[in-house]
Tab-separated table of C-alpha atoms in Angstrom:
chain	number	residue	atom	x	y	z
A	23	UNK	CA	80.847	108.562	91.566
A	24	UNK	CA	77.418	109.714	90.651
A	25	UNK	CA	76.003	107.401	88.765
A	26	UNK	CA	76.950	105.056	92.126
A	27	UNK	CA	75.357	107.530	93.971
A	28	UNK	CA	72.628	109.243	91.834
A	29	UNK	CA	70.786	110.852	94.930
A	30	UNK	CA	74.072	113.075	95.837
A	31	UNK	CA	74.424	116.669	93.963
A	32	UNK	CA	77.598	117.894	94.945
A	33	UNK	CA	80.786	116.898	96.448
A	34	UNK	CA	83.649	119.474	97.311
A	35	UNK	CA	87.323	119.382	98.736
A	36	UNK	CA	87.673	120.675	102.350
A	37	UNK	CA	89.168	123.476	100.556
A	38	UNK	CA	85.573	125.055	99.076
A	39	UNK	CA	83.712	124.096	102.243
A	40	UNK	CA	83.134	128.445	102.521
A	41	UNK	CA	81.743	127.906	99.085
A	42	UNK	CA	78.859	125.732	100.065
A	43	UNK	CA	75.977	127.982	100.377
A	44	UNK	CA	76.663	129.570	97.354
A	45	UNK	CA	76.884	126.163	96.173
A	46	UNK	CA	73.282	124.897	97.289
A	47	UNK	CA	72.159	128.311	96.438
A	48	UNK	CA	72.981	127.522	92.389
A	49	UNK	CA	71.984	124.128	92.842
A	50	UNK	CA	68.449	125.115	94.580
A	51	UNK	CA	68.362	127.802	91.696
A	52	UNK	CA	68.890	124.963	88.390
A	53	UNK	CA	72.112	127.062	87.476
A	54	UNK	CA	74.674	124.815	89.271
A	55	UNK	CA	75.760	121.214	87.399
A	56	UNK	CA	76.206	118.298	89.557
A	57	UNK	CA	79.735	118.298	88.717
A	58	UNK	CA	80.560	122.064	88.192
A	59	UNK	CA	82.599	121.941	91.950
A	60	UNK	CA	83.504	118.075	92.575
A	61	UNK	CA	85.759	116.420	93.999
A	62	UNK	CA	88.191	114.126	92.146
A	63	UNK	CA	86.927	110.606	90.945
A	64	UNK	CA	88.604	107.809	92.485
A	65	UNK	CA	90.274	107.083	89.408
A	66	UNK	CA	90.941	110.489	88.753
A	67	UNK	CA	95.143	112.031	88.682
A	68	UNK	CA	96.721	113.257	91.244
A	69	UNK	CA	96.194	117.144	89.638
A	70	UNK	CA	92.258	116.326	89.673
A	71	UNK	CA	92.613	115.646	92.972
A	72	UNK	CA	94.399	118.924	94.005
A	73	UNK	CA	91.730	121.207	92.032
A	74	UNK	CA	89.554	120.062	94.550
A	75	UNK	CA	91.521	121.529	96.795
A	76	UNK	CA	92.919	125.211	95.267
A	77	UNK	CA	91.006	127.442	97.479
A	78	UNK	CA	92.350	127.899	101.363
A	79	UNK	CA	91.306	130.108	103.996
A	80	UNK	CA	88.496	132.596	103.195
A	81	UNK	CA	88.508	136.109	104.438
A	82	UNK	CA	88.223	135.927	108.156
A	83	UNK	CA	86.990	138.400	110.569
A	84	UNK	CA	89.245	139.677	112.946
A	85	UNK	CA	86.566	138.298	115.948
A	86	UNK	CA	87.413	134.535	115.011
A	87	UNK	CA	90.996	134.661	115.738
A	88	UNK	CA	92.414	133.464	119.055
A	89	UNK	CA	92.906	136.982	120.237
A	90	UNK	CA	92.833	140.729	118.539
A	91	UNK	CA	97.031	140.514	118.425
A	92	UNK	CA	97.909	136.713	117.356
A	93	UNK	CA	96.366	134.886	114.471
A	94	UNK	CA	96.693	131.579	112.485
A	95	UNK	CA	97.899	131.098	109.636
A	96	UNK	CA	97.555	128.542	107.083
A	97	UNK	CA	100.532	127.887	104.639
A	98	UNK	CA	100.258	124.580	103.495
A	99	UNK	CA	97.179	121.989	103.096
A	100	UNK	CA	97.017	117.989	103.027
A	101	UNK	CA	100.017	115.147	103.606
A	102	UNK	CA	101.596	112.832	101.973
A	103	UNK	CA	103.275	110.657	104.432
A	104	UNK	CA	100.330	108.417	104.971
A	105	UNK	CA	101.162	106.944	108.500
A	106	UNK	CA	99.253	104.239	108.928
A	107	UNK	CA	97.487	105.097	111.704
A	108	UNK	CA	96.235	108.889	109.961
A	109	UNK	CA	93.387	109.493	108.375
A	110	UNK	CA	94.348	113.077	107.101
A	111	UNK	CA	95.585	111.816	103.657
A	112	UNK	CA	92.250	110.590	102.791
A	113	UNK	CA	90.264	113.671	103.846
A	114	UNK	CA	92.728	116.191	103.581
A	115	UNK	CA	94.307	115.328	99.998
A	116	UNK	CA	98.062	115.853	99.117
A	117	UNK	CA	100.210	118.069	100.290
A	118	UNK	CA	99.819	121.413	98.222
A	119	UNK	CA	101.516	124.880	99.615
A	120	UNK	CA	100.368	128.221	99.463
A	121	UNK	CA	102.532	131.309	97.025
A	122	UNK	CA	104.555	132.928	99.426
A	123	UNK	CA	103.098	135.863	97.616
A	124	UNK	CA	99.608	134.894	99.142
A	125	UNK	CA	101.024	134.125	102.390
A	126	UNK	CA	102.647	137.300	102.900
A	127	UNK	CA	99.968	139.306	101.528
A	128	UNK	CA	97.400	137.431	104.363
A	129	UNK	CA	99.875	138.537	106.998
A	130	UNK	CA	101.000	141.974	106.185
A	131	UNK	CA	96.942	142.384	106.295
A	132	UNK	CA	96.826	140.916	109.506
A	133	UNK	CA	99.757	143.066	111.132
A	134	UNK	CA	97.467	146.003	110.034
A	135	UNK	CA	94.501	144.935	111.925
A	136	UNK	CA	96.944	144.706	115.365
A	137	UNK	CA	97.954	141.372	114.701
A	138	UNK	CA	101.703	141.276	116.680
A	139	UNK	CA	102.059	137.106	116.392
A	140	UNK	CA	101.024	134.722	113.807
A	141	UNK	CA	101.868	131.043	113.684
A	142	UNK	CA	102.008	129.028	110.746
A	143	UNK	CA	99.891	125.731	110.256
A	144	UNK	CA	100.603	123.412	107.955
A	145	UNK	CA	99.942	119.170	108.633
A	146	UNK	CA	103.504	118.674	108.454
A	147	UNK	CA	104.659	121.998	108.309
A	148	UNK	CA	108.276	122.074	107.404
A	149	UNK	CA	107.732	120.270	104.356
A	150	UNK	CA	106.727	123.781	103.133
A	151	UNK	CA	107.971	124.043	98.919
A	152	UNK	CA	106.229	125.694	96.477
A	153	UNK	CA	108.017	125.796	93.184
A	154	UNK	CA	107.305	129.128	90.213
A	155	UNK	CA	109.028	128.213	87.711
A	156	UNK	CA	112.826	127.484	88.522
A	157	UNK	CA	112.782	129.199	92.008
A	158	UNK	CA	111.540	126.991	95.297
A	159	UNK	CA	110.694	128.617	98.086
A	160	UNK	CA	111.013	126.681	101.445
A	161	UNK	CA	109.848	127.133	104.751
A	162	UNK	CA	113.250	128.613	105.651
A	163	UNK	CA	112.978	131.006	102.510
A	164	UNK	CA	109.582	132.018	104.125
A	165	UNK	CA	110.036	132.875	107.362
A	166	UNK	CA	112.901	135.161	106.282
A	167	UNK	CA	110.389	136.727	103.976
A	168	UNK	CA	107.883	137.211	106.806
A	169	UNK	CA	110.406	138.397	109.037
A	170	UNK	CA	111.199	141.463	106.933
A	171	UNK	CA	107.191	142.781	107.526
A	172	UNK	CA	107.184	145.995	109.771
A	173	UNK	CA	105.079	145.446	112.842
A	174	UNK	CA	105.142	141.701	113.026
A	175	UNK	CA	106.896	140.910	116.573
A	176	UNK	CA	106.888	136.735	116.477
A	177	UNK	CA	106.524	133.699	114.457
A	178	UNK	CA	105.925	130.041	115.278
A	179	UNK	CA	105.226	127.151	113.127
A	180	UNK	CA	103.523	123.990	113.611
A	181	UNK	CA	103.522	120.850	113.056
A	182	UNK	CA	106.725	119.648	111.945
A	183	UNK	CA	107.723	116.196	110.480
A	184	UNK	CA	111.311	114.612	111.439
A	185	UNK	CA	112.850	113.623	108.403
A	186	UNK	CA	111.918	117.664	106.979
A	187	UNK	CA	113.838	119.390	110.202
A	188	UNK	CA	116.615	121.063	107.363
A	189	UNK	CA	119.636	122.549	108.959
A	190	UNK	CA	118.584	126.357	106.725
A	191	UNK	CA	115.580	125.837	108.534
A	192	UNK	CA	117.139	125.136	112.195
A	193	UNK	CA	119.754	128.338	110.585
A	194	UNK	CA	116.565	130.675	110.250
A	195	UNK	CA	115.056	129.782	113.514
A	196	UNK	CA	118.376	130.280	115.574
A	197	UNK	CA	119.219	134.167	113.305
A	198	UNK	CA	115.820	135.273	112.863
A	199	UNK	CA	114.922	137.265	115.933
A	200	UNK	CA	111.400	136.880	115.264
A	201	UNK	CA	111.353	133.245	115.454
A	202	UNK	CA	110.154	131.652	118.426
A	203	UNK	CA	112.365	129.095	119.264
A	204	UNK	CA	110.103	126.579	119.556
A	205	UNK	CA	109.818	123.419	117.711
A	206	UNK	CA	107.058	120.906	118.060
A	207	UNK	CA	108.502	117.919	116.427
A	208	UNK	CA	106.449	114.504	116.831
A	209	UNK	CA	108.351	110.987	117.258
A	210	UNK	CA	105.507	108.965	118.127
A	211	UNK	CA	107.499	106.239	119.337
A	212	UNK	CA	110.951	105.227	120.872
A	213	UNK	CA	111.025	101.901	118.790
A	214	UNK	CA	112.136	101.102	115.459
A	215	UNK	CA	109.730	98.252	114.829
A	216	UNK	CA	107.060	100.386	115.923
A	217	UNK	CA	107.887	103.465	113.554
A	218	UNK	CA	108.353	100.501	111.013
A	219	UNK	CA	104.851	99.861	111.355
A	220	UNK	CA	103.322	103.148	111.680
A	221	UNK	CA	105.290	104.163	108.501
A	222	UNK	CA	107.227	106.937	110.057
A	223	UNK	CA	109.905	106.882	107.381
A	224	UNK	CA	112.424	107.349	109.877
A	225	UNK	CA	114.418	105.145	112.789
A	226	UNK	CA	114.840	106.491	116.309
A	227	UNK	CA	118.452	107.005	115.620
A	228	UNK	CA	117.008	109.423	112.945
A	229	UNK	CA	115.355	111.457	115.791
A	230	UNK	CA	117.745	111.475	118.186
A	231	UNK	CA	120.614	112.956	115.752
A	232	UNK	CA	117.893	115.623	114.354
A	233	UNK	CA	117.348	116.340	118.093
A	234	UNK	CA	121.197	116.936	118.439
A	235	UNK	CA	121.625	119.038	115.951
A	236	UNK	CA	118.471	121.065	117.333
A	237	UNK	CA	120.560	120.914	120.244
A	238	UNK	CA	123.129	122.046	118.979
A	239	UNK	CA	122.040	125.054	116.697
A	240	UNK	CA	119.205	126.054	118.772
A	241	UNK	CA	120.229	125.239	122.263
A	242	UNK	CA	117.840	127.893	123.977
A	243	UNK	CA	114.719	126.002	121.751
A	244	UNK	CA	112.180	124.217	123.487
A	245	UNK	CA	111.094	121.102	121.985
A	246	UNK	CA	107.863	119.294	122.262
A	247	UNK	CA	107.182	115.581	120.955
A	248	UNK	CA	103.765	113.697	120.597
A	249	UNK	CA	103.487	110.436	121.504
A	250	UNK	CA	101.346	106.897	121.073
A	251	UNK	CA	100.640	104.466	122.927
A	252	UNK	CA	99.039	101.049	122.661
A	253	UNK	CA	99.462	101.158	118.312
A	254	UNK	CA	98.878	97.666	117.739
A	255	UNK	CA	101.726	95.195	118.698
A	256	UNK	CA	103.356	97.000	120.738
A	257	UNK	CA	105.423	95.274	123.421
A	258	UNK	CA	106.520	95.824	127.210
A	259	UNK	CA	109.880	96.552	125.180
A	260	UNK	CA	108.631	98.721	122.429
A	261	UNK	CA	107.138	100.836	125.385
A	262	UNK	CA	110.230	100.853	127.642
A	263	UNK	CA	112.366	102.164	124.590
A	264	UNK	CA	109.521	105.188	123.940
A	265	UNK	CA	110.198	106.012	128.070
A	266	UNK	CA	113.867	105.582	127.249
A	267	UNK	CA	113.753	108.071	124.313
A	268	UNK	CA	111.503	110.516	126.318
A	269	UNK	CA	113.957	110.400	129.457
A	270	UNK	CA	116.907	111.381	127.736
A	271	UNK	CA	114.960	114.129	124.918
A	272	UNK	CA	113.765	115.960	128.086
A	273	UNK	CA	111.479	117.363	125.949
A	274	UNK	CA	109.435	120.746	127.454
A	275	UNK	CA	106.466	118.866	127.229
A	276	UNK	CA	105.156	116.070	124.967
A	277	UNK	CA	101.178	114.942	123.788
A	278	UNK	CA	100.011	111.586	124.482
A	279	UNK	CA	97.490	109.490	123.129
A	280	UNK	CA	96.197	105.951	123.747
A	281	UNK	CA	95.930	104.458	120.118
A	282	UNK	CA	92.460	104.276	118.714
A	283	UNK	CA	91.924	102.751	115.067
A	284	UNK	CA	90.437	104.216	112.467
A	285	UNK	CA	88.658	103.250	109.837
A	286	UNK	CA	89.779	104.296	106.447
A	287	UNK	CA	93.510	104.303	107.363
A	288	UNK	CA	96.169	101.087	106.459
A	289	UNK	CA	96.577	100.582	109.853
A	290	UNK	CA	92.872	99.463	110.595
A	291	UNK	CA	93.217	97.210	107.140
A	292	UNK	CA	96.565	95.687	108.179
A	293	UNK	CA	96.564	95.288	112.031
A	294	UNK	CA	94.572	94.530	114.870
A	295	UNK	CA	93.680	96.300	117.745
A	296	UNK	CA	95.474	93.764	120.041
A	297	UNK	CA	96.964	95.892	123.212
A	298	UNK	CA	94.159	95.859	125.921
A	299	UNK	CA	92.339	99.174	126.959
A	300	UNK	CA	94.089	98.430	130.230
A	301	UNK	CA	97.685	98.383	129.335
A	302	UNK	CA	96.700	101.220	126.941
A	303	UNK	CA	96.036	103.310	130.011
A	304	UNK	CA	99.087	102.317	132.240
A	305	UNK	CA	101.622	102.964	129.953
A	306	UNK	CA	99.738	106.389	129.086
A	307	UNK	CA	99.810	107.047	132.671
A	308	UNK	CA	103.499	106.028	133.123
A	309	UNK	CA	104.717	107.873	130.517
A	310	UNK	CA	102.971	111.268	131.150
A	311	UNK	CA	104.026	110.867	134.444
A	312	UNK	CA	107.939	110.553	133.160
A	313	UNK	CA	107.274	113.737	131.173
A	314	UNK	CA	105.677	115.563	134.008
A	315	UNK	CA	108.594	114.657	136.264
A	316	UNK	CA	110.836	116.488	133.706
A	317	UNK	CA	108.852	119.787	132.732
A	318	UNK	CA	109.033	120.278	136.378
A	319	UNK	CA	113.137	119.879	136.543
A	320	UNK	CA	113.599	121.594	133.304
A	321	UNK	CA	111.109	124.110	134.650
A	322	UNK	CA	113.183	125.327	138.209
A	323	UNK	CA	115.968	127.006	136.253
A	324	UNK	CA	113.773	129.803	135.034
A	325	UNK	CA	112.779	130.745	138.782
A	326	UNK	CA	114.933	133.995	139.472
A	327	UNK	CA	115.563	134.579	135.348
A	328	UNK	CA	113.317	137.548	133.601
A	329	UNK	CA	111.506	136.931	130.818
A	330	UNK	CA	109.653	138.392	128.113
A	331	UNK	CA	105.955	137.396	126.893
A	332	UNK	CA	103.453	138.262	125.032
A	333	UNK	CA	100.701	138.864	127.532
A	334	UNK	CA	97.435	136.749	126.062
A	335	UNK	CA	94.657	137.626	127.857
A	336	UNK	CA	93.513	136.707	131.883
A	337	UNK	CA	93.902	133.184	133.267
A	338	UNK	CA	91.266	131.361	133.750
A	339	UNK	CA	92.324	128.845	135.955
A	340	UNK	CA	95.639	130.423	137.671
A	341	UNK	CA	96.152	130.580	141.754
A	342	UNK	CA	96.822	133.676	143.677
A	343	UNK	CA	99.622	134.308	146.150
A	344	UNK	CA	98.379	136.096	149.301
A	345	UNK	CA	100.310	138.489	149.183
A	346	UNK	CA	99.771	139.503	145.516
A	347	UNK	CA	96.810	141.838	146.062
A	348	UNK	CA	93.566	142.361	143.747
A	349	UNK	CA	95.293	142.280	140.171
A	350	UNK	CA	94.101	140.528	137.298
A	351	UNK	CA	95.804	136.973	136.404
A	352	UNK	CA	97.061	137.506	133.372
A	353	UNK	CA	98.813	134.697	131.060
A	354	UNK	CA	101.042	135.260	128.302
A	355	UNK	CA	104.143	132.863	126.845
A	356	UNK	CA	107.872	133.239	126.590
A	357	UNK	CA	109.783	133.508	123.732
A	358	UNK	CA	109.884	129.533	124.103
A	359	UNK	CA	106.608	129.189	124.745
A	360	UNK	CA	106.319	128.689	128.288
A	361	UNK	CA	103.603	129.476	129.613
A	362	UNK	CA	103.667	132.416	132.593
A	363	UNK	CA	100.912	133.242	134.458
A	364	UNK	CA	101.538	136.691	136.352
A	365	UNK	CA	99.299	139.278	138.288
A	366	UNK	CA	98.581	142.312	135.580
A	367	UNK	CA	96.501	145.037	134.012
A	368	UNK	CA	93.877	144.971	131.324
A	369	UNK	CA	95.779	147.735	129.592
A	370	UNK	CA	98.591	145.049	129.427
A	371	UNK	CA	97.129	142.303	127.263
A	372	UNK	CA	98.450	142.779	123.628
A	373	UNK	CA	101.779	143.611	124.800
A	374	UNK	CA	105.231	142.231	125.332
A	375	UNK	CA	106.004	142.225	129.361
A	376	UNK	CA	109.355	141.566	130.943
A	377	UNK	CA	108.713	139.496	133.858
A	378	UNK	CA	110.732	137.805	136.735
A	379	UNK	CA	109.736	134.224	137.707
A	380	UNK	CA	109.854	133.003	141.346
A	381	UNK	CA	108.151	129.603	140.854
A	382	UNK	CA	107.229	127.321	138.741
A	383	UNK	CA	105.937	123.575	138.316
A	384	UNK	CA	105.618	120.965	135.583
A	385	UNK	CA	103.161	123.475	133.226
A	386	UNK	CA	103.595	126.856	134.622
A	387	UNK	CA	105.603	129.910	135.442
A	388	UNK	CA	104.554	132.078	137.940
A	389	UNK	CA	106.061	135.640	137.367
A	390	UNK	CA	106.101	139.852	138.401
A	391	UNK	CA	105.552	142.038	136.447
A	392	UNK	CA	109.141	144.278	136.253
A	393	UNK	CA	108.041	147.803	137.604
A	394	UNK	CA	111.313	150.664	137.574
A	395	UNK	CA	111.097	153.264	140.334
A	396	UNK	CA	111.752	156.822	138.743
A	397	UNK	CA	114.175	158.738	141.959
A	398	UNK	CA	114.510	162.425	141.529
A	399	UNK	CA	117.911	161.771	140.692
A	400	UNK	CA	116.562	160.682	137.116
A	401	UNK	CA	115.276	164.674	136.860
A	402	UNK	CA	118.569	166.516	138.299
A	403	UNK	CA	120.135	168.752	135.021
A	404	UNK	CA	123.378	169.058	136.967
């Protein structure tokens, strides 16, 4: 790689990018070698290629997560599914998971600094194994680990990949209390020859027995899907039977994305860009608009039902009733993570609030805060 490119010093993994400006430092200094921190060479193994890759997450300050009380939390880094239409594979590397030891260690730290909800990042997520010697640990194994930790109140976990969606896993989210139930589980497409060609390693039949059995252990879950359309040869029917699969998934919400190539993945290499910008759009219209249409019907069930959720922090862009007088708009997510925006109290943010819901629409619930009258009669010794 050097001698190619005799004018470049250093190359790292995405996993030492905190180690840079020590990096230039030793470099700047004489004491670093060109290849002391380097990524792989092309024709280097595949254990090479994960050296590159051995550190994670730094130390982070408290400030830089998404609020004092929830964090992220990295388990596992890279992929190895290579869809053709991804580009993580080639910048990411392979898929290499964190000791549980590690992981647990990172979040009993964070419970300590007020952290009350962490969710767990991985690229695909559930493919979560990391192997000591004769003993695997797997996602399932992990969350049951991290539900044991004094002070931590939730867990979520994203992204997941089909063909990984275990039934111990589906068993830990449905008996760990802890455990959102939540699942955000991509299809990507409602049509074999599509999945065929994005490399899915699965059929829609696949999906729509995995979503049964979701169904079926988890029937309180909420499940979310992504979505693309316009991936290169996609018909009028390849597009009705991703509308078909998102009508009957009723899925709480899905993501969707007009297909863009990029360069670098197989899918650039091995097909053109042939669906118009134009049909891109409609069917990215139509189809959000089926999804809309359904958040909103799944949605009406929960007005008149209390729920609990962690209360995040003021709304930003939430309406007021007129008769709901000057409190703050608070948001904060159910235990499926619905989103609830509610009229609240700065001393309030941070905690878990029951609330009763009295409307909703295709991305919100609007909710009250429950308040309990104390009588006299609650005082009386006789």
């Amino acid at each position: 790689m050097f001698a190619r490119a005799p004018y470049v010093d250093l190359v790292v993994g995405p996993g030492q990018l905190h180690q840079v400006p020590r990096l230039l430092d030793e470099i700047a200094a004489g004491s670093g070698p060109r290849l002391e921190v380097s990524l792989a060479r092309q024709d280097g193994t595949r254990g090479q290629i994960e050296e590159s890759f051995v550190s994670y997450d730094p130390t982070r300050d408290p400030e830089m997560r998404p609020t004092p009380f929830q964090a992220f939390v990295r388990i596992m880094f890279g992929c190895d599914k290579f869809c053709t239409y991804c580009i993580v594979p080639q910048v990411r590397g392979p898929e290499q998971s964190r000791s549980p030891l590690a992981i647990e260690a990172e979040v009993r730290q964070l419970v300590d600094e007020g952290c009350r909800e962490v969710t767990l990042l991985g690229q695909t997520v559930n493919s979560y194994r990391y192997r000591e010697g004769e003993r695997t640990t797997r996602l399932a194994d992990l969350l049951a680990r991290l539900h044991a930790i004094e002070g931590l109140a939730r867990i979520k976990f994203v992204t997941n990949f089909p063909k990984d969606m275990t039934s111990d896993l589906l068993d830990a989210v449905r008996d760990l209390p802890k455990c959102s139930k939540y699942l955000h589980v991509p299809a990507q497409s409602g049509s074999n020859r599509q999945l065929e060609r994005m490399k899915r390693l699965y059929t829609v039949e696949f999906f729509r027995e995995m979503l049964a059995e979701i169904r079926d252990k988890v029937p309180q879950a909420a499940v979310t899907s992504d979505f693309i359309v316009g991936f290169s040869g996609e018909t009028d029917e390849d597009f009705a039977a991703t509308v078909e699969l998102v009508r009957e998934s009723r899925f709480k919400n899905s993501f969707i994305f007009k297909y863009s190539p990029r360069p670098g993945t197989k899918g650039y290499e091995l097909y053109p860009d042939d669906v118009p910008e134009e049909v891109k759009r409609r069917r990215n219209n139509e189809l959000l608009a089926v999804q809309n249409a359904i958040s909103e019907a799944d949605n009406q069930p929960f007005v008149g039902q209390t729920v609990v959720v962690l209360v995040e922090g003021p709304c930003k862009s939430a309406r007021k009733r007129d008769d709901e007088g000057p409190g703050l708009q608070l948001t904060g997510r159910t235990w499926c993570d619905r989103i609830v925006v509610f009229a609240g109290q700065p001393r309030q943010i941070g905690q878990f609030l029951p609330l009763v819901i009295y409307e909703a629409n295709a991305f919100t619930l609007f909710g009250e805060v429950i308040t309990h009258h104390v009588g006299p009669e609650v005082y009386s010794l006789a």
